[in-house]
């Protein structure tokens, strides 16, 4: 195959992968809805109240704030910032930093 033919093949493969991923996602949603219906629940009830049907990505609201510098905030996810680590290492309660 020539370079041009390989590039065309690559484009077709990427398009087919995208199409199949979309089909797989639609099939998974249908299966989840069928399971929920079979037990008489909504999808939200089946998955639990804290889980949305369609995952949303985006910023998470901060849950903790540094009392010495209000511009320093932390969501409570991932690694603790240094100011949080120092606070906890000093024997102080993390709940005191809650917003």
PDB file of N, CA and C in Angstrom:
ATOM      1  N   UNK A   1       0.845  -1.192   0.000  1.00  0.00           N
ATOM      2  CA  UNK A   1       0.000   0.000   0.000  1.00  0.00           C
ATOM      3  C   UNK A   1       0.879   1.239   0.000  1.00  0.00           C
ATOM      4  N   UNK A   2       0.382   2.242  -0.681  1.00  0.00           N
ATOM      5  CA  UNK A   2       1.103   3.503  -0.705  1.00  0.00           C
ATOM      6  C   UNK A   2       0.797   4.284   0.579  1.00  0.00           C
ATOM      7  N   UNK A   3       1.538   5.338   0.792  1.00  0.00           N
ATOM      8  CA  UNK A   3       1.313   6.185   1.972  1.00  0.00           C
ATOM      9  C   UNK A   3      -0.085   6.789   1.934  1.00  0.00           C
ATOM     10  N   UNK A   4      -0.515   7.227   0.764  1.00  0.00           N
ATOM     11  CA  UNK A   4      -1.846   7.824   0.627  1.00  0.00           C
ATOM     12  C   UNK A   4      -2.935   6.800   0.957  1.00  0.00           C
ATOM     13  N   UNK A   5      -2.754   5.577   0.479  1.00  0.00           N
ATOM     14  CA  UNK A   5      -3.742   4.527   0.755  1.00  0.00           C
ATOM     15  C   UNK A   5      -3.775   4.191   2.245  1.00  0.00           C
ATOM     16  N   UNK A   6      -2.628   4.188   2.870  1.00  0.00           N
ATOM     17  CA  UNK A   6      -2.565   3.924   4.309  1.00  0.00           C
ATOM     18  C   UNK A   6      -3.264   5.023   5.103  1.00  0.00           C
ATOM     19  N   UNK A   7      -3.067   6.280   4.677  1.00  0.00           N
ATOM     20  CA  UNK A   7      -3.739   7.396   5.361  1.00  0.00           C
ATOM     21  C   UNK A   7      -5.256   7.284   5.202  1.00  0.00           C
ATOM     22  N   UNK A   8      -5.716   6.911   4.013  1.00  0.00           N
ATOM     23  CA  UNK A   8      -7.150   6.740   3.787  1.00  0.00           C
ATOM     24  C   UNK A   8      -7.688   5.609   4.664  1.00  0.00           C
ATOM     25  N   UNK A   9      -6.932   4.538   4.745  1.00  0.00           N
ATOM     26  CA  UNK A   9      -7.327   3.417   5.593  1.00  0.00           C
ATOM     27  C   UNK A   9      -7.402   3.851   7.055  1.00  0.00           C
ATOM     28  N   UNK A  10      -6.436   4.647   7.482  1.00  0.00           N
ATOM     29  CA  UNK A  10      -6.410   5.130   8.871  1.00  0.00           C
ATOM     30  C   UNK A  10      -7.659   5.962   9.162  1.00  0.00           C
ATOM     31  N   UNK A  11      -8.043   6.819   8.223  1.00  0.00           N
ATOM     32  CA  UNK A  11      -9.236   7.650   8.401  1.00  0.00           C
ATOM     33  C   UNK A  11     -10.474   6.758   8.506  1.00  0.00           C
ATOM     34  N   UNK A  12     -10.567   5.760   7.630  1.00  0.00           N
ATOM     35  CA  UNK A  12     -11.721   4.859   7.662  1.00  0.00           C
ATOM     36  C   UNK A  12     -11.768   4.062   8.960  1.00  0.00           C
ATOM     37  N   UNK A  13     -10.622   3.630   9.438  1.00  0.00           N
ATOM     38  CA  UNK A  13     -10.567   2.885  10.705  1.00  0.00           C
ATOM     39  C   UNK A  13     -11.023   3.780  11.859  1.00  0.00           C
ATOM     40  N   UNK A  14     -10.557   5.009  11.906  1.00  0.00           N
ATOM     41  CA  UNK A  14     -10.962   5.930  12.972  1.00  0.00           C
ATOM     42  C   UNK A  14     -12.462   6.198  12.923  1.00  0.00           C
ATOM     43  N   UNK A  15     -13.009   6.356  11.724  1.00  0.00           N
ATOM     44  CA  UNK A  15     -14.452   6.577  11.590  1.00  0.00           C
ATOM     45  C   UNK A  15     -15.231   5.357  12.069  1.00  0.00           C
ATOM     46  N   UNK A  16     -14.767   4.177  11.704  1.00  0.00           N
ATOM     47  CA  UNK A  16     -15.439   2.942  12.115  1.00  0.00           C
ATOM     48  C   UNK A  16     -15.360   2.758  13.627  1.00  0.00           C
ATOM     49  N   UNK A  17     -14.220   3.071  14.222  1.00  0.00           N
ATOM     50  CA  UNK A  17     -14.086   2.969  15.679  1.00  0.00           C
ATOM     51  C   UNK A  17     -15.055   3.909  16.386  1.00  0.00           C
ATOM     52  N   UNK A  18     -15.159   5.121  15.891  1.00  0.00           N
ATOM     53  CA  UNK A  18     -16.062   6.107  16.484  1.00  0.00           C
ATOM     54  C   UNK A  18     -17.511   5.623  16.384  1.00  0.00           C
ATOM     55  N   UNK A  19     -17.864   5.080  15.221  1.00  0.00           N
ATOM     56  CA  UNK A  19     -19.214   4.570  14.997  1.00  0.00           C
ATOM     57  C   UNK A  19     -19.509   3.416  15.949  1.00  0.00           C
ATOM     58  N   UNK A  20     -18.574   2.490  16.082  1.00  0.00           N
ATOM     59  CA  UNK A  20     -18.794   1.328  16.948  1.00  0.00           C
ATOM     60  C   UNK A  20     -18.855   1.709  18.420  1.00  0.00           C
ATOM     61  N   UNK A  21     -18.034   2.668  18.833  1.00  0.00           N
ATOM     62  CA  UNK A  21     -18.086   3.130  20.224  1.00  0.00           C
ATOM     63  C   UNK A  21     -19.449   3.730  20.525  1.00  0.00           C
ATOM     64  N   UNK A  22     -19.980   4.484  19.567  1.00  0.00           N
ATOM     65  CA  UNK A  22     -21.300   5.081  19.725  1.00  0.00           C
ATOM     66  C   UNK A  22     -22.372   3.995  19.820  1.00  0.00           C
ATOM     67  N   UNK A  23     -22.265   2.969  18.967  1.00  0.00           N
ATOM     68  CA  UNK A  23     -23.217   1.863  19.008  1.00  0.00           C
ATOM     69  C   UNK A  23     -23.122   1.102  20.328  1.00  0.00           C
ATOM     70  N   UNK A  24     -21.910   0.859  20.800  1.00  0.00           N
ATOM     71  CA  UNK A  24     -21.713   0.153  22.069  1.00  0.00           C
ATOM     72  C   UNK A  24     -22.322   0.935  23.229  1.00  0.00           C
ATOM     73  N   UNK A  25     -22.146   2.247  23.207  1.00  0.00           N
ATOM     74  CA  UNK A  25     -22.695   3.090  24.264  1.00  0.00           C
ATOM     75  C   UNK A  25     -24.221   3.050  24.233  1.00  0.00           C
ATOM     76  N   UNK A  26     -24.802   3.141  23.044  1.00  0.00           N
ATOM     77  CA  UNK A  26     -26.259   3.089  22.919  1.00  0.00           C
ATOM     78  C   UNK A  26     -26.785   1.734  23.410  1.00  0.00           C
ATOM     79  N   UNK A  27     -26.099   0.656  23.074  1.00  0.00           N
ATOM     80  CA  UNK A  27     -26.507  -0.681  23.501  1.00  0.00           C
ATOM     81  C   UNK A  27     -26.429  -0.802  25.021  1.00  0.00           C
ATOM     82  N   UNK A  28     -25.364  -0.278  25.611  1.00  0.00           N
ATOM     83  CA  UNK A  28     -25.211  -0.329  27.070  1.00  0.00           C
ATOM     84  C   UNK A  28     -26.333   0.444  27.756  1.00  0.00           C
ATOM     85  N   UNK A  29     -26.682   1.606  27.204  1.00  0.00           N
ATOM     86  CA  UNK A  29     -27.782   2.397  27.793  1.00  0.00           C
ATOM     87  C   UNK A  29     -29.093   1.625  27.720  1.00  0.00           C
ATOM     88  N   UNK A  30     -29.349   0.998  26.578  1.00  0.00           N
ATOM     89  CA  UNK A  30     -30.574   0.215  26.417  1.00  0.00           C
ATOM     90  C   UNK A  30     -30.618  -0.931  27.424  1.00  0.00           C
ATOM     91  N   UNK A  31     -29.490  -1.599  27.625  1.00  0.00           N
ATOM     92  CA  UNK A  31     -29.434  -2.712  28.578  1.00  0.00           C
ATOM     93  C   UNK A  31     -29.685  -2.230  30.001  1.00  0.00           C
ATOM     94  N   UNK A  32     -29.118  -1.099  30.349  1.00  0.00           N
ATOM     95  CA  UNK A  32     -29.327  -0.547  31.695  1.00  0.00           C
ATOM     96  C   UNK A  32     -30.792  -0.180  31.896  1.00  0.00           C
ATOM     97  N   UNK A  33     -31.394   0.445  30.872  1.00  0.00           N
ATOM     98  CA  UNK A  33     -32.810   0.806  30.969  1.00  0.00           C
ATOM     99  C   UNK A  33     -33.685  -0.443  31.082  1.00  0.00           C
ATOM    100  N   UNK A  34     -33.345  -1.498  30.341  1.00  0.00           N
ATOM    101  CA  UNK A  34     -34.116  -2.741  30.410  1.00  0.00           C
ATOM    102  C   UNK A  34     -34.018  -3.366  31.797  1.00  0.00           C
ATOM    103  N   UNK A  35     -32.835  -3.359  32.377  1.00  0.00           N
ATOM    104  CA  UNK A  35     -32.657  -3.903  33.727  1.00  0.00           C
ATOM    105  C   UNK A  35     -33.493  -3.102  34.722  1.00  0.00           C
ATOM    106  N   UNK A  36     -33.444  -1.786  34.608  1.00  0.00           N
ATOM    107  CA  UNK A  36     -34.219  -0.933  35.519  1.00  0.00           C
ATOM    108  C   UNK A  36     -35.711  -1.230  35.379  1.00  0.00           C
ATOM    109  N   UNK A  37     -36.193  -1.327  34.146  1.00  0.00           N
ATOM    110  CA  UNK A  37     -37.615  -1.626  33.933  1.00  0.00           C
ATOM    111  C   UNK A  37     -37.984  -2.988  34.497  1.00  0.00           C
ATOM    112  N   UNK A  38     -37.087  -3.958  34.354  1.00  0.00           N
ATOM    113  CA  UNK A  38     -37.393  -5.329  34.803  1.00  0.00           C
ATOM    114  C   UNK A  38     -37.585  -5.417  36.316  1.00  0.00           C
ATOM    115  N   UNK A  39     -36.984  -4.490  37.051  1.00  0.00           N
ATOM    116  CA  UNK A  39     -37.153  -4.496  38.512  1.00  0.00           C
ATOM    117  C   UNK A  39     -38.046  -3.357  38.990  1.00  0.00           C
ATOM    118  N   UNK A  40     -38.671  -2.659  38.031  1.00  0.00           N
ATOM    119  CA  UNK A  40     -39.634  -1.617  38.377  1.00  0.00           C
ATOM    120  C   UNK A  40     -39.023  -0.345  38.929  1.00  0.00           C
ATOM    121  N   UNK A  41     -37.814  -0.029  38.495  1.00  0.00           N
ATOM    122  CA  UNK A  41     -37.144   1.185  38.965  1.00  0.00           C
ATOM    123  C   UNK A  41     -36.771   2.077  37.798  1.00  0.00           C
ATOM    124  N   UNK A  42     -36.533   3.335  38.101  1.00  0.00           N
ATOM    125  CA  UNK A  42     -35.952   4.221  37.098  1.00  0.00           C
ATOM    126  C   UNK A  42     -34.445   3.976  37.089  1.00  0.00           C
ATOM    127  N   UNK A  43     -33.793   4.435  36.057  1.00  0.00           N
ATOM    128  CA  UNK A  43     -32.339   4.269  35.991  1.00  0.00           C
ATOM    129  C   UNK A  43     -31.682   4.979  37.178  1.00  0.00           C
ATOM    130  N   UNK A  44     -32.185   6.161  37.517  1.00  0.00           N
ATOM    131  CA  UNK A  44     -31.622   6.905  38.652  1.00  0.00           C
ATOM    132  C   UNK A  44     -31.765   6.111  39.939  1.00  0.00           C
ATOM    133  N   UNK A  45     -32.928   5.485  40.143  1.00  0.00           N
ATOM    134  CA  UNK A  45     -33.133   4.693  41.358  1.00  0.00           C
ATOM    135  C   UNK A  45     -32.223   3.464  41.361  1.00  0.00           C
ATOM    136  N   UNK A  46     -32.065   2.850  40.192  1.00  0.00           N
ATOM    137  CA  UNK A  46     -31.221   1.669  40.082  1.00  0.00           C
ATOM    138  C   UNK A  46     -29.773   1.977  40.415  1.00  0.00           C
ATOM    139  N   UNK A  47     -29.282   3.096  39.906  1.00  0.00           N
ATOM    140  CA  UNK A  47     -27.875   3.451  40.101  1.00  0.00           C
ATOM    141  C   UNK A  47     -27.618   4.147  41.431  1.00  0.00           C
ATOM    142  N   UNK A  48     -28.653   4.624  42.078  1.00  0.00           N
ATOM    143  CA  UNK A  48     -28.490   5.324  43.343  1.00  0.00           C
ATOM    144  C   UNK A  48     -28.664   6.811  43.153  1.00  0.00           C
ATOM    145  N   UNK A  49     -29.077   7.487  44.175  1.00  0.00           N
ATOM    146  CA  UNK A  49     -29.395   8.915  44.063  1.00  0.00           C
ATOM    147  C   UNK A  49     -28.184   9.781  43.784  1.00  0.00           C
ATOM    148  N   UNK A  50     -26.977   9.323  44.151  1.00  0.00           N
ATOM    149  CA  UNK A  50     -25.790  10.136  43.940  1.00  0.00           C
ATOM    150  C   UNK A  50     -25.162   9.972  42.577  1.00  0.00           C
ATOM    151  N   UNK A  51     -25.763   9.126  41.722  1.00  0.00           N
ATOM    152  CA  UNK A  51     -25.164   8.852  40.421  1.00  0.00           C
ATOM    153  C   UNK A  51     -26.080   9.400  39.341  1.00  0.00           C
ATOM    154  N   UNK A  52     -25.548  10.211  38.468  1.00  0.00           N
ATOM    155  CA  UNK A  52     -26.356  10.710  37.368  1.00  0.00           C
ATOM    156  C   UNK A  52     -26.295   9.716  36.221  1.00  0.00           C
ATOM    157  N   UNK A  53     -27.327   9.726  35.398  1.00  0.00           N
ATOM    158  CA  UNK A  53     -27.391   8.798  34.276  1.00  0.00           C
ATOM    159  C   UNK A  53     -26.320   9.141  33.261  1.00  0.00           C
ATOM    160  N   UNK A  54     -26.119  10.391  33.005  1.00  0.00           N
ATOM    161  CA  UNK A  54     -25.111  10.836  32.057  1.00  0.00           C
ATOM    162  C   UNK A  54     -24.028  11.536  32.861  1.00  0.00           C
ATOM    163  N   UNK A  55     -22.859  10.961  32.869  1.00  0.00           N
ATOM    164  CA  UNK A  55     -21.757  11.534  33.647  1.00  0.00           C
ATOM    165  C   UNK A  55     -21.411  12.917  33.127  1.00  0.00           C
ATOM    166  N   UNK A  56     -21.270  13.838  34.036  1.00  0.00           N
ATOM    167  CA  UNK A  56     -20.905  15.208  33.671  1.00  0.00           C
ATOM    168  C   UNK A  56     -19.496  15.461  34.169  1.00  0.00           C
ATOM    169  N   UNK A  57     -18.707  15.943  33.294  1.00  0.00           N
ATOM    170  CA  UNK A  57     -17.363  16.286  33.726  1.00  0.00           C
ATOM    171  C   UNK A  57     -17.260  17.797  33.780  1.00  0.00           C
ATOM    172  N   UNK A  58     -16.484  18.258  34.668  1.00  0.00           N
ATOM    173  CA  UNK A  58     -16.310  19.696  34.818  1.00  0.00           C
ATOM    174  C   UNK A  58     -15.735  19.992  36.181  1.00  0.00           C
ATOM    175  N   UNK A  59     -15.686  21.241  36.496  1.00  0.00           N
ATOM    176  CA  UNK A  59     -15.084  21.616  37.772  1.00  0.00           C
ATOM    177  C   UNK A  59     -15.916  21.139  38.954  1.00  0.00           C
ATOM    178  N   UNK A  60     -15.209  20.785  40.018  1.00  0.00           N
ATOM    179  CA  UNK A  60     -15.837  20.348  41.256  1.00  0.00           C
ATOM    180  C   UNK A  60     -15.727  21.485  42.251  1.00  0.00           C
ATOM    181  N   UNK A  61     -16.800  21.727  42.963  1.00  0.00           N
ATOM    182  CA  UNK A  61     -16.812  22.826  43.933  1.00  0.00           C
ATOM    183  C   UNK A  61     -15.841  22.541  45.067  1.00  0.00           C
ATOM    184  N   UNK A  62     -15.109  23.545  45.513  1.00  0.00           N
ATOM    185  CA  UNK A  62     -14.193  23.342  46.633  1.00  0.00           C
ATOM    186  C   UNK A  62     -14.969  23.068  47.917  1.00  0.00           C
ATOM    187  N   UNK A  63     -14.404  22.216  48.761  1.00  0.00           N
ATOM    188  CA  UNK A  63     -15.031  21.872  50.032  1.00  0.00           C
ATOM    189  C   UNK A  63     -14.250  22.405  51.227  1.00  0.00           C
ATOM    190  N   UNK A  64     -12.989  22.770  51.001  1.00  0.00           N
ATOM    191  CA  UNK A  64     -12.131  23.228  52.098  1.00  0.00           C
ATOM    192  C   UNK A  64     -11.446  24.523  51.697  1.00  0.00           C
ATOM    193  N   UNK A  65     -11.226  25.393  52.687  1.00  0.00           N
ATOM    194  CA  UNK A  65     -10.560  26.670  52.432  1.00  0.00           C
ATOM    195  C   UNK A  65      -9.528  26.913  53.522  1.00  0.00           C
ATOM    196  N   UNK A  66      -8.381  27.429  53.113  1.00  0.00           N
ATOM    197  CA  UNK A  66      -7.312  27.758  54.051  1.00  0.00           C
ATOM    198  C   UNK A  66      -7.734  29.003  54.830  1.00  0.00           C
ATOM    199  N   UNK A  67      -7.833  28.920  56.157  1.00  0.00           N
ATOM    200  CA  UNK A  67      -8.249  30.093  56.944  1.00  0.00           C
ATOM    201  C   UNK A  67      -7.225  31.232  56.890  1.00  0.00           C
ATOM    202  N   UNK A  68      -5.980  30.902  56.593  1.00  0.00           N
ATOM    203  CA  UNK A  68      -4.942  31.934  56.530  1.00  0.00           C
ATOM    204  C   UNK A  68      -4.896  32.610  55.159  1.00  0.00           C
ATOM    205  N   UNK A  69      -5.445  31.956  54.129  1.00  0.00           N
ATOM    206  CA  UNK A  69      -5.426  32.505  52.774  1.00  0.00           C
ATOM    207  C   UNK A  69      -6.632  31.958  52.030  1.00  0.00           C
ATOM    208  N   UNK A  70      -7.704  32.743  51.972  1.00  0.00           N
ATOM    209  CA  UNK A  70      -8.975  32.303  51.392  1.00  0.00           C
ATOM    210  C   UNK A  70      -8.868  31.943  49.914  1.00  0.00           C
ATOM    211  N   UNK A  71      -7.805  32.358  49.255  1.00  0.00           N
ATOM    212  CA  UNK A  71      -7.653  32.017  47.838  1.00  0.00           C
ATOM    213  C   UNK A  71      -7.223  30.565  47.659  1.00  0.00           C
ATOM    214  N   UNK A  72      -6.756  29.939  48.738  1.00  0.00           N
ATOM    215  CA  UNK A  72      -6.340  28.535  48.674  1.00  0.00           C
ATOM    216  C   UNK A  72      -7.513  27.656  49.066  1.00  0.00           C
ATOM    217  N   UNK A  73      -7.988  26.877  48.087  1.00  0.00           N
ATOM    218  CA  UNK A  73      -9.125  26.000  48.312  1.00  0.00           C
ATOM    219  C   UNK A  73      -8.793  24.603  47.807  1.00  0.00           C
ATOM    220  N   UNK A  74      -9.567  23.628  48.289  1.00  0.00           N
ATOM    221  CA  UNK A  74      -9.356  22.247  47.877  1.00  0.00           C
ATOM    222  C   UNK A  74     -10.698  21.555  47.786  1.00  0.00           C
ATOM    223  N   UNK A  75     -10.873  20.723  46.768  1.00  0.00           N
ATOM    224  CA  UNK A  75     -12.140  20.021  46.554  1.00  0.00           C
ATOM    225  C   UNK A  75     -12.301  18.815  47.461  1.00  0.00           C
ATOM    226  N   UNK A  76     -11.213  18.356  48.039  1.00  0.00           N
ATOM    227  CA  UNK A  76     -11.261  17.154  48.851  1.00  0.00           C
ATOM    228  C   UNK A  76     -10.920  15.917  48.028  1.00  0.00           C
ATOM    229  N   UNK A  77     -10.607  16.128  46.762  1.00  0.00           N
ATOM    230  CA  UNK A  77     -10.238  15.032  45.871  1.00  0.00           C
ATOM    231  C   UNK A  77      -8.753  15.126  45.552  1.00  0.00           C
ATOM    232  N   UNK A  78      -8.177  14.003  45.260  1.00  0.00           N
ATOM    233  CA  UNK A  78      -6.771  13.996  44.878  1.00  0.00           C
ATOM    234  C   UNK A  78      -5.862  14.232  46.071  1.00  0.00           C
ATOM    235  N   UNK A  79      -4.622  14.559  45.752  1.00  0.00           N
ATOM    236  CA  UNK A  79      -3.624  14.801  46.800  1.00  0.00           C
ATOM    237  C   UNK A  79      -3.954  16.038  47.609  1.00  0.00           C
ATOM    238  N   UNK A  80      -3.694  15.944  48.895  1.00  0.00           N
ATOM    239  CA  UNK A  80      -3.923  17.105  49.753  1.00  0.00           C
ATOM    240  C   UNK A  80      -2.900  18.177  49.437  1.00  0.00           C
ATOM    241  N   UNK A  81      -3.343  19.433  49.331  1.00  0.00           N
ATOM    242  CA  UNK A  81      -2.379  20.520  49.178  1.00  0.00           C
ATOM    243  C   UNK A  81      -1.514  20.613  50.439  1.00  0.00           C
ATOM    244  N   UNK A  82      -0.376  21.257  50.315  1.00  0.00           N
ATOM    245  CA  UNK A  82       0.557  21.358  51.439  1.00  0.00           C
ATOM    246  C   UNK A  82      -0.095  21.999  52.655  1.00  0.00           C
ATOM    247  N   UNK A  83      -0.897  23.049  52.439  1.00  0.00           N
ATOM    248  CA  UNK A  83      -1.512  23.726  53.577  1.00  0.00           C
ATOM    249  C   UNK A  83      -2.484  22.807  54.317  1.00  0.00           C
ATOM    250  N   UNK A  84      -3.151  21.892  53.622  1.00  0.00           N
ATOM    251  CA  UNK A  84      -4.041  20.930  54.269  1.00  0.00           C
ATOM    252  C   UNK A  84      -3.206  19.905  55.033  1.00  0.00           C
ATOM    253  N   UNK A  85      -2.156  19.415  54.405  1.00  0.00           N
ATOM    254  CA  UNK A  85      -1.285  18.428  55.052  1.00  0.00           C
ATOM    255  C   UNK A  85      -0.696  19.010  56.336  1.00  0.00           C
ATOM    256  N   UNK A  86      -0.232  20.244  56.275  1.00  0.00           N
ATOM    257  CA  UNK A  86       0.338  20.886  57.465  1.00  0.00           C
ATOM    258  C   UNK A  86      -0.718  21.022  58.559  1.00  0.00           C
ATOM    259  N   UNK A  87      -1.937  21.354  58.178  1.00  0.00           N
ATOM    260  CA  UNK A  87      -3.039  21.521  59.120  1.00  0.00           C
ATOM    261  C   UNK A  87      -3.303  20.205  59.851  1.00  0.00           C
ATOM    262  N   UNK A  88      -3.417  19.129  59.090  1.00  0.00           N
ATOM    263  CA  UNK A  88      -3.708  17.811  59.662  1.00  0.00           C
ATOM    264  C   UNK A  88      -2.522  17.308  60.480  1.00  0.00           C
ATOM    265  N   UNK A  89      -1.288  17.512  59.983  1.00  0.00           N
ATOM    266  CA  UNK A  89      -0.093  17.080  60.708  1.00  0.00           C
ATOM    267  C   UNK A  89       0.052  17.810  62.046  1.00  0.00           C
ATOM    268  N   UNK A  90      -0.510  19.004  62.135  1.00  0.00           N
ATOM    269  CA  UNK A  90      -0.467  19.758  63.382  1.00  0.00           C
ATOM    270  C   UNK A  90      -1.518  19.268  64.377  1.00  0.00           C
ATOM    271  N   UNK A  91      -2.256  18.225  63.973  1.00  0.00           N
ATOM    272  CA  UNK A  91      -3.259  17.649  64.881  1.00  0.00           C
ATOM    273  C   UNK A  91      -4.600  18.336  64.827  1.00  0.00           C
ATOM    274  N   UNK A  92      -4.796  19.206  63.860  1.00  0.00           N
ATOM    275  CA  UNK A  92      -6.066  19.914  63.755  1.00  0.00           C
ATOM    276  C   UNK A  92      -7.045  19.113  62.910  1.00  0.00           C
ATOM    277  N   UNK A  93      -8.338  19.345  63.166  1.00  0.00           N
ATOM    278  CA  UNK A  93      -9.402  18.622  62.502  1.00  0.00           C
ATOM    279  C   UNK A  93      -9.668  19.193  61.114  1.00  0.00           C
ATOM    280  N   UNK A  94      -9.725  18.342  60.122  1.00  0.00           N
ATOM    281  CA  UNK A  94      -9.979  18.760  58.742  1.00  0.00           C
ATOM    282  C   UNK A  94     -11.353  19.414  58.601  1.00  0.00           C
ATOM    283  N   UNK A  95     -12.313  18.989  59.429  1.00  0.00           N
ATOM    284  CA  UNK A  95     -13.668  19.565  59.369  1.00  0.00           C
ATOM    285  C   UNK A  95     -13.658  21.073  59.636  1.00  0.00           C
ATOM    286  N   UNK A  96     -12.668  21.550  60.346  1.00  0.00           N
ATOM    287  CA  UNK A  96     -12.595  22.978  60.654  1.00  0.00           C
ATOM    288  C   UNK A  96     -12.325  23.807  59.386  1.00  0.00           C
ATOM    289  N   UNK A  97     -11.848  23.159  58.329  1.00  0.00           N
ATOM    290  CA  UNK A  97     -11.553  23.871  57.078  1.00  0.00           C
ATOM    291  C   UNK A  97     -12.717  23.867  56.105  1.00  0.00           C
ATOM    292  N   UNK A  98     -13.788  23.140  56.438  1.00  0.00           N
ATOM    293  CA  UNK A  98     -14.914  23.026  55.512  1.00  0.00           C
ATOM    294  C   UNK A  98     -15.541  24.386  55.235  1.00  0.00           C
ATOM    295  N   UNK A  99     -15.911  24.528  53.992  1.00  0.00           N
ATOM    296  CA  UNK A  99     -16.555  25.797  53.566  1.00  0.00           C
ATOM    297  C   UNK A  99     -18.009  25.742  53.945  1.00  0.00           C
TER     298      UNK A  99
END
